[in-house]
Short mmCIF file of C-alpha atoms in Angstrom, two decimals:
data_model
loop_
_atom_site.label_atom_id
_atom_site.label_comp_id
_atom_site.label_asym_id
_atom_site.label_seq_id
_atom_site.Cartn_x
_atom_site.Cartn_y
_atom_site.Cartn_z
CA MET A 204 -85.53 -46.63 -93.48
CA ASP A 205 -88.10 -44.38 -95.29
CA ALA A 206 -87.49 -42.23 -98.12
CA ARG A 207 -87.38 -39.09 -96.09
CA ALA A 208 -84.79 -40.22 -93.69
CA LYS A 209 -82.61 -41.50 -96.44
CA SER A 210 -82.79 -38.03 -98.01
CA THR A 211 -81.91 -36.33 -94.89
CA ILE A 212 -78.90 -38.55 -94.20
CA ASN A 213 -77.73 -38.20 -97.69
CA GLY A 214 -78.06 -34.42 -97.55
CA LEU A 215 -76.04 -34.23 -94.10
CA LEU A 216 -73.47 -36.48 -95.69
CA ARG A 217 -73.05 -34.00 -98.64
CA ARG A 218 -72.91 -30.95 -96.09
CA PHE A 219 -69.92 -32.83 -94.33
CA LYS A 220 -68.42 -33.65 -97.38
CA LEU A 221 -68.38 -29.99 -98.54
CA LYS A 222 -67.15 -28.74 -95.21
CA ASP A 223 -64.19 -31.25 -95.30
CA ASP A 224 -63.44 -30.13 -98.86
CA GLU A 225 -63.51 -26.45 -97.73
CA HIS A 226 -61.25 -27.42 -94.86
CA LEU A 227 -58.93 -29.32 -97.15
CA ALA A 228 -58.68 -26.25 -99.59
CA GLU A 229 -57.84 -24.02 -96.56
CA LEU A 230 -54.99 -26.44 -95.61
CA ILE A 231 -53.61 -26.54 -98.78
CA GLU A 232 -53.51 -22.61 -99.10
CA VAL A 233 -51.90 -22.00 -95.94
CA PRO A 234 -48.42 -23.65 -97.24
CA ASP A 235 -48.55 -21.35 -100.16
CA VAL A 236 -48.53 -18.35 -97.72
CA HIS A 237 -45.94 -19.73 -95.68
CA VAL A 238 -43.70 -20.46 -98.55
CA GLU A 239 -44.07 -16.95 -99.93
CA ALA A 240 -43.33 -15.36 -96.43
CA THR A 241 -40.14 -17.63 -96.06
CA ARG A 242 -38.95 -16.75 -99.47
CA LYS A 243 -39.36 -12.98 -98.91
CA ALA A 244 -37.59 -13.50 -95.57
CA LYS A 245 -34.62 -15.18 -97.11
CA GLU A 246 -34.41 -12.50 -99.54
CA GLU A 247 -34.56 -9.49 -97.09
CA ALA A 248 -31.91 -11.52 -94.82
CA ARG A 249 -29.59 -11.80 -97.93
CA LYS A 250 -29.89 -7.99 -98.75
CA TRP A 251 -28.71 -7.18 -95.24
CA LYS A 252 -25.96 -9.68 -95.15
CA MET A 253 -24.62 -8.29 -98.63
CA CYS A 254 -24.95 -4.73 -96.96
CA CYS A 255 -22.87 -5.96 -93.78
CA VAL A 256 -20.11 -7.24 -96.21
CA PHE A 257 -19.86 -4.33 -98.13
CA LEU A 258 -19.49 -2.25 -95.39
CA LEU A 259 -16.88 -4.48 -93.88
CA LEU A 260 -15.10 -4.21 -96.96
CA TYR A 261 -15.07 -0.55 -96.82
CA ILE A 262 -13.90 -0.12 -93.47
CA PHE A 263 -11.13 -2.55 -93.93
CA HIS A 264 -10.20 -0.81 -97.15
CA ARG A 265 -10.10 2.57 -95.25
CA ILE A 266 -7.83 1.04 -92.50
CA PHE A 267 -5.63 -0.84 -94.64
CA SER A 268 -5.47 1.94 -97.23
CA SER A 269 -4.32 4.55 -94.95
CA GLY A 270 -1.62 2.21 -93.63
CA GLU A 271 0.09 1.81 -97.13
CA LYS A 272 1.37 5.39 -97.07
CA GLU A 273 3.55 5.20 -93.95
CA VAL A 274 5.37 1.95 -95.52
CA GLU A 275 8.71 2.75 -97.60
CA ILE A 276 10.76 0.49 -99.10
#
C-alpha cells in the first residue's frame, strides 16, 4: 500500500476508536443515573411507608383509647 492509503486507514481507525470510546463512556454514565433514580425512588417509598405506619398507629390508638374508658374493674 502507498503512504496515502495507510494514512487514510489509520485516520479512519482513530475515528472509530474515538467513537467507540465515546459510546463506552455513555454506557458507563447511564447506570449512574439509574442508580441515583433508584435510590431516590426507594427513599420516597420509605417515607410513604413510614407515613402509613404512623397513620395506622394513630387510628388504632384512637380506637383502643376510647374503648378503655368503658371497661371497669
